[in-house]
Amino acid sequence: MRYAETGYNLEIDLTRGNIEKVETDPRDTELYLGGLGTNAKIIWDRVPPETDAFAPENVLIFSAGLLCGTPATSANRTIVTSISPQTKLFQYSMMGGFWAPELKLAGYDKVIMRGKAPNLVYIWINNDKVEIRDASHLQGKGAVETQELIKAELNEPKAQVAAIGLAGENRVFFASIEQARASCSRGGLGAVMGSKNVKAIAVRGTKDLYIAKPAELIGLINEVLEYTKWRNEHPIPNYMPILASLGSPQEMKHDDEKWHTENFSWGNSRTRRRGFWNQDIAEDWKKTMETMQGRLISCFNCPNKCGATLTPPGQPTYMMKCFTKLTYTMAAFSDLAFGLSIAQRATEYGIDGYSGPQVMAFGFELLEAGILSDADFAGMPEDNDGKFYWLLDRIVRREGIGDILADGTYWAAERIGKGAQAFAHNNIRKHEQLPLKLGTMDPIYYLLYCCNEKATVTQIEGNFPQAPFRTQEEKDAFVSDWFQCPSERIKEVVQKWSFKGEFAGPYYPTPEMCSEIVDWQERMHYVDDCVGICAGMSAFPLKPPYHLFNYPKIISAASGIEMDTDELVKITKRVRNLVRANNIIRGLRRVDEVPPEDHWNKRFPELEKELLDTYYKYKGWNNDGVPTKEFLHELNLDYVAEDFEKRGIYSETPSYELAAQKEKEV
Amino acid sequence: MGKKIVKIIKIDANKCNGCRACEVICAAFHATPKYSSVNPARSRIQMMRDPMRDIFVPVYAGELAKAECMGRNVYIMDGRQYDECSFCRSACPSRDLFKEPDSKLPLKCDMCEDDPPQEEPLCVKWCLEDALTYEEREEEVEDDVKSDEMEMGIKALVDKYGLDNVVDTMARMSEKG
Ligand code: SF4
Ligand code: SF4
Ligand code: SF4
């Protein structure tokens, strides 16, 4: 008998319309846990690096995490994995909501799709009955609308449906997959789904999921719940309110947007508007939120309420969470009412709320700079808000200039040429970043930005304060009950870390200390992404209910796999390096690990080099960022080392030397 | 005069965020052995949940209904129209709700009866939103109410099955202990 997991994957060959229920190897669970871990193994085994994201041979995996469907609080993540059309790298993107637990209860851990359906279809998983159904009547329908239509036609109000909108159907490189109040946004996995002609996957499950050590698990989860309650009543003092509690940043709850509107950049991630926030705006935006917001809502089995239902006047209801609240508003230099109402349309189209607005602002910048012409924008309305609606419509339909912009800022700039590349300035690995432009380089964030396999900082940061505390009392108080912190050295850093003087950035924390901190921050995300716990209860906030000390017990009680903290650390290293290996064979090297050039105003090239050198060594990678043979052996990943050798990766000239040579030639 | 404890779960539907934690813990608690499996379809509390219409109603499983009602009700409150039978607690032939998914046997909330007793019903404990709160109230009861009730019940059985059948069945049951 299998515990916590079902032990079965659904393998769907879309080309042939073949569906198989395949038993998985329990040994893989021991090695890679589940979710991201086992997904990385499947991609490694089945998708060679030459495979194009949109080729039928590419594989698209919808996976539940190992703990999804167990009583573990906030275990609800669906980890979608494939090759990204935008970065051309291994891409994983997670969504909360209700889909993953439902899949487990239907009797499966993953849905693995390959091939391409001859016409638009959706997949209906109802316990043992799985069908590929015609979806031609859903063509062009919104991602939210589709979920409702499918539930209605199946007469299954309790089914959970993940769907793409027009953007996914038209392979927009930043197309999302939407489900209930969550979405899988980053890296264009909605476009991969569209390329396979899959409009949606609906699932309903009413089977039992088994627990290995029931009494133990409930005891541990009751502790998680008690701590969650306590922690929500005790937000971190002297810290930004949206980040002081648990969950994703509490954007739906808090009205005070001084911090975001004045610290994040407007337009195409260009302009910081200090002094923007005032009483009138505060009142106006508060009123907008009050008029549109239905209620705050949660994901499956979670006591936090990071999302909200929103109904802009005259538009259908949709759901939102986190910073998408402001991305459209700020890209368009507009107000909250505009932002929330265009987001409704964008959510139906199914696009990433980070990339989408930036791509549009980028397009308008190119027009202003004369790189694109009025002819490219023929038919566009005059008013600012109207322009954005107009361009959004062109992009998701891939019409005219929209077709070029639909590839994201990097690829659009390559196609446009004429110096457009300089306007695609906010990317890492060709992928649009949060619109943040800051002063002095921050060594921890430097590493987080550089070495983030997902190229999305919120998916690697957390647990460690974003800035020093001001007074010694505040610092001491913070570490006094920081039992989640795995090392005394890290506590010491917080106690010393200051805004000025000997213990201030960028030289403090030192590269060694930064390595240890970042390694821990990232590790938490890898555990979450394997077991399907929301980062909002673990890797992201300070002092979360899940941490390296209760996680092994919880995983063990649920799954029956023997585990302690050391073993869990080892598994995360294995998964982390397997994910990286998938990118190494796709060409990722040190030269690709750079933050946007203008991310910080004051840079420190020598220190930055030292940071990366130190971190790579700490990680068991060579100086070009490739995991060493010895280290891979330690992680039972000899098959990866052998593959690297076969490909000649270990004997290559390092990427930074090639880059230096090239520079000399110019 | 005697006393009985009336157990009440108050449901503040406006506070409900639709997370279904109540379903998870109820299902786990009623697994054998306790907490050994999860299947919200077996839960004695079910969320009527439709965020798009702002409908969030936790409903508790009550008595089995042998036949469906002669008519059905649709409630409209604060401009929201709730589905047919939304607030009904019955496992009823007209729907799948409150039935074991395999055997289709009816489910009924037992207020988490346990030995030793739980401090409070578990769905209440797991609802950190306070959408569910628990109260106990003492009620005075006439001592003979019970026998009255019993007499009425037996009379209904006699009407239905005939006195002989009922007596035979009682005798058989008491033999089995
Ligand atoms: S913390 Fe927020 S985002 Fe995370 S599972 Fe809970 S409601 Fe969802
Ligand atoms: S646990 Fe509470 S908030 Fe969650 S669905 Fe149940 S009643 Fe609603
Ligand atoms: S009181 Fe107990 S039995 Fe009744 S619904 Fe709640 S958890 Fe289930």
Coordinates of C-alpha atoms in Angstrom, one line a residue, chain A residues 16-533:
Chain A
R16 CA -3.1 8.7 -30.3
G17 CA -5.8 9.5 -27.8
N18 CA -4.3 6.8 -25.5
I19 CA -4.8 6.9 -21.7
E20 CA -2.9 4.7 -19.3
K21 CA -2.8 4.4 -15.6
V22 CA 0.8 3.6 -14.7
E23 CA 2.1 2.5 -11.3
T24 CA 5.1 4.5 -10.2
D25 CA 8.3 3.2 -8.5
P26 CA 8.2 3.9 -4.8
R27 CA 12.0 4.3 -4.9
D28 CA 11.5 7.5 -6.9
T29 CA 9.5 8.9 -4.1
E30 CA 12.3 8.2 -1.6
L31 CA 14.8 9.8 -3.9
Y32 CA 12.8 12.8 -5.2
L33 CA 9.7 13.0 -2.9
G34 CA 7.2 14.1 -5.5
G35 CA 5.9 17.2 -7.3
L36 CA 8.8 19.1 -8.7
G37 CA 11.3 16.4 -7.7
T38 CA 9.7 13.5 -9.6
N39 CA 8.7 15.9 -12.4
A40 CA 12.4 16.9 -12.9
K41 CA 13.2 13.2 -13.2
I42 CA 10.6 12.6 -15.8
I43 CA 11.7 15.6 -17.9
W44 CA 15.3 14.4 -17.6
D45 CA 14.4 10.9 -18.7
R46 CA 12.0 11.8 -21.5
V47 CA 12.7 15.2 -23.0
P48 CA 16.0 15.6 -24.8
P49 CA 17.4 19.1 -24.8
E50 CA 16.9 19.6 -28.6
T51 CA 13.1 19.3 -28.1
D52 CA 11.2 22.5 -28.8
A53 CA 8.7 23.7 -26.2
F54 CA 5.9 23.4 -28.7
A55 CA 7.0 20.1 -30.3
P56 CA 4.6 17.2 -29.7
E57 CA 7.5 15.3 -28.1
N58 CA 7.7 17.9 -25.3
V59 CA 6.0 16.6 -22.1
L60 CA 3.6 18.6 -20.0
I61 CA 3.2 17.4 -16.4
F62 CA 0.5 18.4 -13.9
S63 CA 1.6 17.1 -10.6
A64 CA 0.2 17.1 -7.1
G65 CA 2.8 17.5 -4.3
L66 CA 3.5 14.5 -2.1
L67 CA 1.3 15.9 0.8
C68 CA -1.6 17.2 -1.3
G69 CA -4.8 15.6 -0.2
T70 CA -3.4 14.6 3.2
P71 CA -4.7 16.6 6.2
A72 CA -1.5 18.7 6.1
T73 CA -2.6 22.3 6.2
S74 CA -2.1 24.3 2.9
A75 CA -1.0 21.2 0.9
N76 CA -2.7 22.2 -2.3
R77 CA 0.0 23.0 -4.9
T78 CA -0.2 21.8 -8.4
I79 CA 3.3 21.8 -9.9
V80 CA 3.1 22.1 -13.7
T81 CA 6.4 21.3 -15.4
S82 CA 7.6 21.4 -19.0
I83 CA 10.0 23.3 -21.3
S84 CA 9.3 27.0 -21.5
P85 CA 8.8 28.6 -25.0
Q86 CA 10.3 31.8 -23.6
T87 CA 13.4 30.8 -21.6
K88 CA 13.8 27.5 -23.6
L89 CA 14.7 26.0 -20.3
F90 CA 13.2 23.6 -17.8
Q91 CA 10.1 25.5 -16.4
Y92 CA 8.0 24.8 -13.4
S93 CA 5.2 26.9 -12.2
M94 CA 2.9 26.3 -9.3
M95 CA -0.7 27.0 -8.5
G96 CA -2.7 26.8 -5.3
G97 CA -6.4 26.4 -5.4
F98 CA -8.1 23.1 -5.3
W99 CA -6.9 21.0 -8.3
A100 CA -4.0 19.0 -6.9
P101 CA -5.9 17.5 -3.8
E102 CA -8.8 16.6 -6.1
L103 CA -6.4 14.7 -8.4
K104 CA -5.0 12.7 -5.5
L105 CA -8.5 11.8 -4.4
A106 CA -9.3 10.6 -7.9
G107 CA -6.4 8.2 -7.5
Y108 CA -3.4 9.9 -9.3
D109 CA -0.3 11.8 -8.4
K110 CA 0.4 13.2 -11.8
V111 CA -1.1 13.7 -15.3
I112 CA 1.6 13.4 -17.9
M113 CA 0.7 14.5 -21.4
R114 CA 2.7 14.0 -24.5
G115 CA 1.9 14.4 -28.2
K116 CA -0.7 16.7 -29.6
A117 CA -4.4 16.3 -29.9
P118 CA -5.7 16.5 -33.5
N119 CA -8.2 19.2 -32.4
L120 CA -9.0 21.2 -29.2
V121 CA -9.9 18.8 -26.4
Y122 CA -10.3 18.7 -22.7
I123 CA -9.6 15.9 -20.3
W124 CA -12.1 14.7 -17.8
I125 CA -10.8 12.6 -14.9
N126 CA -13.6 11.2 -12.8
N127 CA -12.0 8.6 -10.5
D128 CA -11.3 5.6 -12.7
K129 CA -13.0 7.0 -15.7
V130 CA -10.8 9.2 -17.8
E131 CA -11.9 10.7 -21.1
I132 CA -10.5 13.0 -23.8
R133 CA -13.5 15.1 -24.8
D134 CA -14.0 17.5 -27.7
A135 CA -13.6 21.1 -26.7
S136 CA -14.3 22.8 -30.0
H137 CA -17.3 24.6 -28.4
L138 CA -14.9 26.1 -25.9
Q139 CA -12.5 27.6 -28.4
G140 CA -11.8 31.2 -27.6
K141 CA -13.6 31.0 -24.3
G142 CA -12.1 32.7 -21.2
A143 CA -10.0 30.7 -18.8
V144 CA -12.4 31.3 -15.9
E145 CA -15.5 31.0 -18.1
T146 CA -14.3 27.6 -19.4
Q147 CA -14.0 26.3 -15.8
E148 CA -17.7 27.2 -15.2
L149 CA -18.9 25.9 -18.6
I150 CA -17.1 22.5 -18.1
K151 CA -18.5 22.1 -14.6
A152 CA -22.0 22.9 -15.9
E153 CA -21.8 20.5 -18.9
L154 CA -20.5 17.7 -16.8
N155 CA -23.1 18.5 -14.1
E156 CA -20.3 18.3 -11.6
P157 CA -20.2 21.4 -9.4
K158 CA -17.5 19.8 -7.3
A159 CA -15.1 19.1 -10.2
Q160 CA -12.0 21.2 -10.3
V161 CA -10.9 22.6 -13.6
A162 CA -7.6 24.0 -14.8
A163 CA -8.0 25.8 -18.1
I164 CA -6.3 28.1 -20.6
G165 CA -7.7 31.1 -22.3
L166 CA -7.2 32.6 -25.7
A167 CA -3.6 33.4 -24.9
G168 CA -2.8 29.8 -24.3
E169 CA -4.6 28.7 -27.4
N170 CA -2.6 31.2 -29.4
R171 CA 0.7 30.2 -27.8
V172 CA 1.4 33.6 -26.2
F173 CA 4.8 33.0 -24.6
F174 CA 3.5 34.3 -21.2
A175 CA 0.2 32.5 -21.2
S176 CA -1.0 31.1 -17.9
I177 CA -3.1 28.2 -16.7
E178 CA -6.0 29.3 -14.5
Q179 CA -7.7 27.3 -11.8
A180 CA -10.3 28.7 -9.2
R181 CA -8.4 31.4 -7.4
A182 CA -5.0 30.4 -8.5
S183 CA -2.9 30.5 -11.6
C184 CA 0.2 28.9 -13.0
S185 CA 1.6 32.0 -14.6
R186 CA 5.4 32.0 -15.1
G187 CA 7.2 30.8 -18.2
G188 CA 4.3 30.3 -20.6
L189 CA 3.2 26.8 -19.6
G190 CA -0.3 27.8 -20.8
A191 CA 1.1 28.1 -24.3
V192 CA 2.6 24.6 -24.1
M193 CA -0.8 23.4 -23.0
G194 CA -2.3 25.3 -26.0
S195 CA 0.3 23.8 -28.3
K196 CA -1.0 20.3 -27.3
N197 CA -4.5 21.4 -28.1
V198 CA -5.6 20.9 -24.5
K199 CA -8.1 23.5 -23.3
A200 CA -8.6 22.2 -19.8
I201 CA -8.2 19.3 -17.4
A202 CA -11.2 18.7 -15.2
V203 CA -11.0 16.3 -12.2
R204 CA -13.3 14.9 -9.6
G205 CA -12.1 12.4 -7.0
T206 CA -14.0 10.6 -4.2
K207 CA -11.5 7.9 -3.3
D208 CA -9.5 7.5 -0.1
L209 CA -5.9 8.7 0.3
Y210 CA -4.0 6.8 2.9
I211 CA -1.8 8.0 5.8
A212 CA 1.1 5.9 7.1
K213 CA 1.1 7.0 10.7
P214 CA -2.3 8.6 11.3
A215 CA -2.2 9.7 14.9
E216 CA 1.3 11.1 14.5
L217 CA 0.4 13.1 11.5
I218 CA -2.7 14.6 13.1
G219 CA -0.7 15.6 16.1
L220 CA 1.9 17.3 14.0
I221 CA -0.7 19.1 11.9
N222 CA -2.6 20.3 15.0
E223 CA 0.7 21.9 16.1
V224 CA 1.0 23.6 12.7
L225 CA -2.6 24.9 13.0
E226 CA -2.0 26.1 16.5
Y227 CA 1.2 27.9 15.5
T228 CA -0.5 29.4 12.5
K229 CA -3.2 30.8 14.6
W230 CA -0.7 32.3 17.0
R231 CA 1.5 33.6 14.2
N232 CA -1.5 35.3 12.5
E233 CA -2.3 37.0 15.8
H234 CA 1.4 38.0 16.2
P235 CA 2.6 39.6 12.9
I236 CA 6.3 40.3 12.9
P237 CA 6.8 43.6 14.6
N238 CA 8.7 46.4 12.8
Y239 CA 8.2 44.8 9.5
M240 CA 6.2 45.7 6.3
P241 CA 2.6 44.8 7.1
I242 CA 2.0 42.9 3.8
L243 CA 4.9 40.7 4.6
A244 CA 4.5 40.4 8.4
S245 CA 1.8 37.7 8.4
L246 CA 1.6 34.3 6.8
G247 CA 0.5 33.6 3.3
S248 CA 1.3 35.3 0.1
P249 CA 1.8 39.1 0.4
Q250 CA -1.6 40.2 1.7
E251 CA -2.5 42.4 -1.2
M252 CA -6.2 41.8 -1.1
K253 CA -6.4 42.7 2.6
H254 CA -4.2 45.8 2.9
D255 CA -5.2 49.1 1.3
D256 CA -2.0 51.0 2.1
E257 CA 0.0 50.8 -1.1
K258 CA 2.6 53.4 -0.3
W259 CA 5.3 50.8 -0.2
H260 CA 4.6 49.2 -3.6
T261 CA 3.7 52.4 -5.5
E262 CA 6.8 54.3 -4.3
N263 CA 9.4 51.5 -4.3
F264 CA 8.4 49.5 -7.4
S265 CA 8.8 51.1 -10.8
W266 CA 6.0 52.3 -13.1
G267 CA 5.7 51.9 -16.9
N268 CA 8.1 49.5 -18.5
S269 CA 9.8 49.2 -15.1
R270 CA 11.3 52.6 -15.4
T271 CA 10.0 55.3 -13.1
R272 CA 10.0 55.4 -9.4
R273 CA 7.4 57.8 -8.1
R274 CA 8.4 58.9 -4.7
G275 CA 5.8 60.9 -3.0
F276 CA 3.1 59.4 -5.2
W277 CA 0.9 58.1 -2.4
N278 CA -1.3 60.6 -0.7
Q279 CA -4.6 60.8 1.2
D280 CA -6.8 61.3 -1.9
I281 CA -5.3 58.3 -3.7
A282 CA -5.5 56.2 -0.6
E283 CA -9.2 57.0 -0.3
D284 CA -9.9 56.5 -3.9
W285 CA -8.2 53.1 -4.1
K286 CA -9.8 51.9 -0.9
K287 CA -13.2 52.7 -2.3
T288 CA -12.4 50.9 -5.6
M289 CA -11.4 47.8 -3.6
E290 CA -14.5 48.0 -1.4
T291 CA -16.8 48.3 -4.4
M292 CA -15.2 45.4 -6.4
Q293 CA -14.2 42.9 -3.7
G294 CA -16.6 40.1 -2.8
R295 CA -14.8 38.3 -0.1
L296 CA -11.4 37.0 0.8
I297 CA -10.9 33.4 0.0
S298 CA -8.5 30.6 0.6
C299 CA -7.0 27.7 -1.2
F300 CA -7.8 24.1 -0.2
N301 CA -7.4 23.4 3.5
C302 CA -5.7 26.6 4.3
P303 CA -6.7 29.2 7.0
N304 CA -5.1 32.2 5.2
K305 CA -7.1 34.3 2.8
C306 CA -4.6 35.5 0.2
G307 CA -7.1 35.7 -2.6
A308 CA -10.3 37.6 -3.2
T309 CA -13.3 37.5 -5.6
L310 CA -13.5 40.8 -7.5
T311 CA -16.3 42.1 -9.7
P312 CA -15.5 45.2 -11.6
P313 CA -18.7 47.1 -12.5
G314 CA -20.3 45.6 -15.5
Q315 CA -17.8 42.8 -15.8
P316 CA -17.9 39.2 -14.6
T317 CA -16.5 38.0 -11.3
Y318 CA -12.9 36.8 -11.2
M319 CA -10.4 35.9 -8.5
M320 CA -7.0 37.5 -7.7
K321 CA -4.2 37.4 -5.3
C322 CA -1.0 39.1 -4.6
F323 CA 0.8 41.7 -6.7
T324 CA -1.3 41.4 -9.9
K325 CA -3.4 43.9 -8.0
L326 CA -1.0 46.7 -9.1
T327 CA 1.0 45.4 -12.1
Y328 CA -1.5 46.7 -14.7
T329 CA -2.1 49.9 -12.8
M330 CA 1.6 50.7 -12.6
A331 CA 2.5 49.6 -16.1
A332 CA -0.1 52.0 -17.5
F333 CA 0.4 54.8 -15.0
S334 CA -3.2 54.5 -14.2
D335 CA -5.4 53.9 -11.1
L336 CA -6.6 50.9 -9.3
A337 CA -10.0 50.8 -10.9
F338 CA -8.3 50.4 -14.3
G339 CA -5.9 47.8 -13.0
L340 CA -8.6 45.6 -11.5
S341 CA -10.8 45.8 -14.5
I342 CA -8.2 45.1 -17.2
A343 CA -7.0 42.3 -14.9
Q344 CA -10.4 40.7 -15.3
R345 CA -10.1 40.6 -19.0
A346 CA -6.4 39.5 -18.8
T347 CA -7.3 36.6 -16.4
E348 CA -10.0 35.4 -18.9
Y349 CA -7.4 35.5 -21.7
G350 CA -5.0 33.7 -19.3
I351 CA -1.8 35.7 -19.2
D352 CA 0.9 36.2 -16.6
G353 CA 0.1 39.3 -14.5
Y354 CA 3.9 40.1 -14.2
S355 CA 5.0 39.7 -17.8
G356 CA 1.8 40.8 -19.5
P357 CA 1.6 44.4 -18.3
Q358 CA 5.4 44.9 -18.8
V359 CA 5.2 43.6 -22.4
M360 CA 2.5 46.2 -23.2
A361 CA 4.4 49.1 -21.5
F362 CA 7.5 47.9 -23.5
G363 CA 5.5 48.1 -26.7
F364 CA 4.4 51.7 -26.0
E365 CA 7.9 52.7 -25.1
L366 CA 9.1 51.4 -28.5
L367 CA 6.4 53.5 -30.1
E368 CA 7.4 56.6 -28.3
A369 CA 11.1 56.0 -29.1
G370 CA 10.2 55.7 -32.8
I371 CA 11.4 52.1 -33.0
L372 CA 7.8 51.0 -33.7
S373 CA 5.6 53.2 -35.8
D374 CA 2.1 54.5 -35.7
A375 CA 1.3 52.1 -38.5
D376 CA 2.1 49.3 -36.1
F377 CA -0.6 50.6 -33.8
A378 CA -3.2 51.6 -36.4
G379 CA -6.7 51.6 -35.0
M380 CA -5.6 52.1 -31.5
P381 CA -7.8 54.4 -29.4
E382 CA -6.5 57.7 -28.1
D383 CA -7.0 57.4 -24.3
N384 CA -4.3 55.8 -22.2
D385 CA -6.5 53.0 -20.6
G386 CA -8.1 52.2 -23.9
K387 CA -4.6 51.7 -25.5
F388 CA -3.8 49.0 -23.0
Y389 CA -7.1 47.2 -23.6
W390 CA -6.5 47.5 -27.4
L391 CA -3.0 46.1 -27.2
L392 CA -4.0 43.3 -24.8
D393 CA -6.6 42.2 -27.4
R394 CA -4.0 42.3 -30.2
I395 CA -1.5 40.3 -28.2
V396 CA -3.7 37.4 -27.2
R397 CA -5.0 37.1 -30.7
R398 CA -1.5 37.5 -32.2
E399 CA -2.7 40.2 -34.5
G400 CA -0.3 42.6 -36.1
I401 CA 2.2 44.0 -33.6
G402 CA 0.5 41.8 -31.0
D403 CA 1.9 38.8 -32.7
I404 CA 5.5 40.1 -32.1
L405 CA 4.8 41.2 -28.6
A406 CA 3.2 37.9 -27.8
D407 CA 6.7 36.4 -27.6
G408 CA 7.6 38.5 -24.6
T409 CA 10.0 41.4 -24.4
Y410 CA 13.2 39.5 -25.2
W411 CA 12.1 37.7 -28.3
A412 CA 10.0 40.7 -29.5
A413 CA 13.1 42.9 -29.2
E414 CA 15.1 40.3 -31.2
R415 CA 12.5 40.3 -33.9
I416 CA 12.1 44.1 -34.0
G417 CA 15.8 44.9 -33.8
K418 CA 16.7 48.6 -34.3
G419 CA 18.0 48.8 -30.8
A420 CA 14.8 47.5 -29.2
Q421 CA 16.9 45.1 -27.2
A422 CA 17.8 47.9 -24.8
F423 CA 14.2 48.3 -23.9
A424 CA 13.8 44.7 -22.9
H425 CA 15.9 45.6 -19.9
N426 CA 14.1 43.9 -17.0
N427 CA 14.7 40.2 -17.8
I428 CA 16.6 37.3 -16.3
R429 CA 17.0 34.4 -18.7
K430 CA 14.7 36.2 -21.2
H431 CA 11.9 36.3 -18.6
E432 CA 10.3 39.5 -17.3
Q433 CA 11.0 40.3 -13.6
L434 CA 9.2 42.3 -11.0
P435 CA 9.5 46.0 -11.8
L436 CA 12.0 46.7 -9.1
K437 CA 14.9 49.2 -9.6
L438 CA 16.9 49.8 -6.5
G439 CA 19.9 51.7 -5.1
T440 CA 22.8 49.7 -3.8
M441 CA 23.4 46.1 -4.7
D442 CA 22.2 43.7 -2.1
P443 CA 24.4 40.6 -1.8
I444 CA 21.7 38.2 -0.7
Y445 CA 19.4 39.3 -3.5
Y446 CA 22.2 39.3 -5.9
L447 CA 22.5 35.5 -5.4
L448 CA 18.8 35.0 -5.3
Y449 CA 18.4 36.7 -8.7
C450 CA 21.3 35.1 -10.3
C451 CA 21.0 31.5 -9.3
N452 CA 17.3 31.1 -9.4
E453 CA 16.3 28.2 -11.6
K454 CA 12.8 29.6 -12.1
A455 CA 13.9 33.2 -12.7
T456 CA 11.2 34.5 -10.3
V457 CA 12.5 35.9 -7.1
T458 CA 9.4 35.3 -5.0
Q459 CA 10.0 31.6 -5.7
I460 CA 13.4 31.6 -4.0
E461 CA 13.3 34.3 -1.4
G462 CA 11.9 34.1 2.1
N463 CA 12.5 33.1 5.7
F464 CA 15.3 35.7 6.1
P465 CA 14.4 39.4 6.7
Q466 CA 14.5 41.6 3.5
A467 CA 16.3 44.3 5.4
P468 CA 18.1 44.8 8.8
F469 CA 16.1 45.7 11.9
R470 CA 16.8 49.1 13.2
T471 CA 17.7 48.7 16.8
Q472 CA 19.6 46.1 18.8
E473 CA 16.4 45.4 20.8
E474 CA 14.5 44.7 17.6
K475 CA 17.3 42.4 16.4
D476 CA 17.5 40.4 19.6
A477 CA 13.8 40.1 19.9
F478 CA 13.6 38.8 16.4
V479 CA 16.1 36.0 16.9
S480 CA 14.8 35.1 20.4
D481 CA 12.0 32.8 19.1
W482 CA 13.4 32.0 15.7
F483 CA 13.3 28.2 16.0
Q484 CA 12.9 27.8 12.3
C485 CA 16.4 29.1 11.7
P486 CA 18.7 26.1 11.0
S487 CA 22.0 27.8 12.1
E488 CA 23.4 29.9 14.9
R489 CA 25.5 31.7 12.3
I490 CA 22.5 33.0 10.5
K491 CA 21.0 34.3 13.7
E492 CA 24.2 36.1 14.5
V493 CA 24.0 37.8 11.1
V494 CA 20.6 39.2 11.9
Q495 CA 21.8 40.4 15.3
K496 CA 24.7 42.3 13.7
W497 CA 23.3 43.3 10.3
S498 CA 22.8 47.1 10.1
F499 CA 21.9 49.9 7.8
K500 CA 25.2 51.6 8.4
G501 CA 28.8 50.9 9.6
E502 CA 30.8 47.7 9.7
F503 CA 27.9 45.4 9.4
A504 CA 26.1 47.0 6.6
G505 CA 25.7 45.9 2.9
P506 CA 27.0 45.2 0.4
Y507 CA 30.0 43.7 2.2
Y508 CA 28.0 42.3 5.0
P509 CA 26.8 39.6 5.2
T510 CA 30.0 38.2 3.7
P511 CA 29.8 36.0 0.6
E512 CA 30.2 32.9 2.9
M513 CA 27.3 33.9 5.1
C514 CA 25.2 34.9 2.1
S515 CA 25.8 31.5 0.6
E516 CA 24.5 29.8 3.7
I517 CA 21.5 32.0 3.9
V518 CA 20.5 31.8 0.3
D519 CA 21.0 28.0 0.3
W520 CA 18.6 27.7 3.2
Q521 CA 16.0 30.1 1.6
E522 CA 16.1 28.2 -1.6
R523 CA 16.0 24.8 0.2
M524 CA 12.7 25.7 1.8
H525 CA 11.1 26.3 -1.6
Y526 CA 12.4 23.0 -3.0
V527 CA 10.8 21.1 -0.1
D528 CA 7.5 23.0 -0.6
D529 CA 7.5 22.4 -4.4
C530 CA 8.1 18.7 -3.9
V531 CA 5.4 18.2 -1.2
G532 CA 3.0 20.7 -2.5
I533 CA 2.8 22.9 0.6

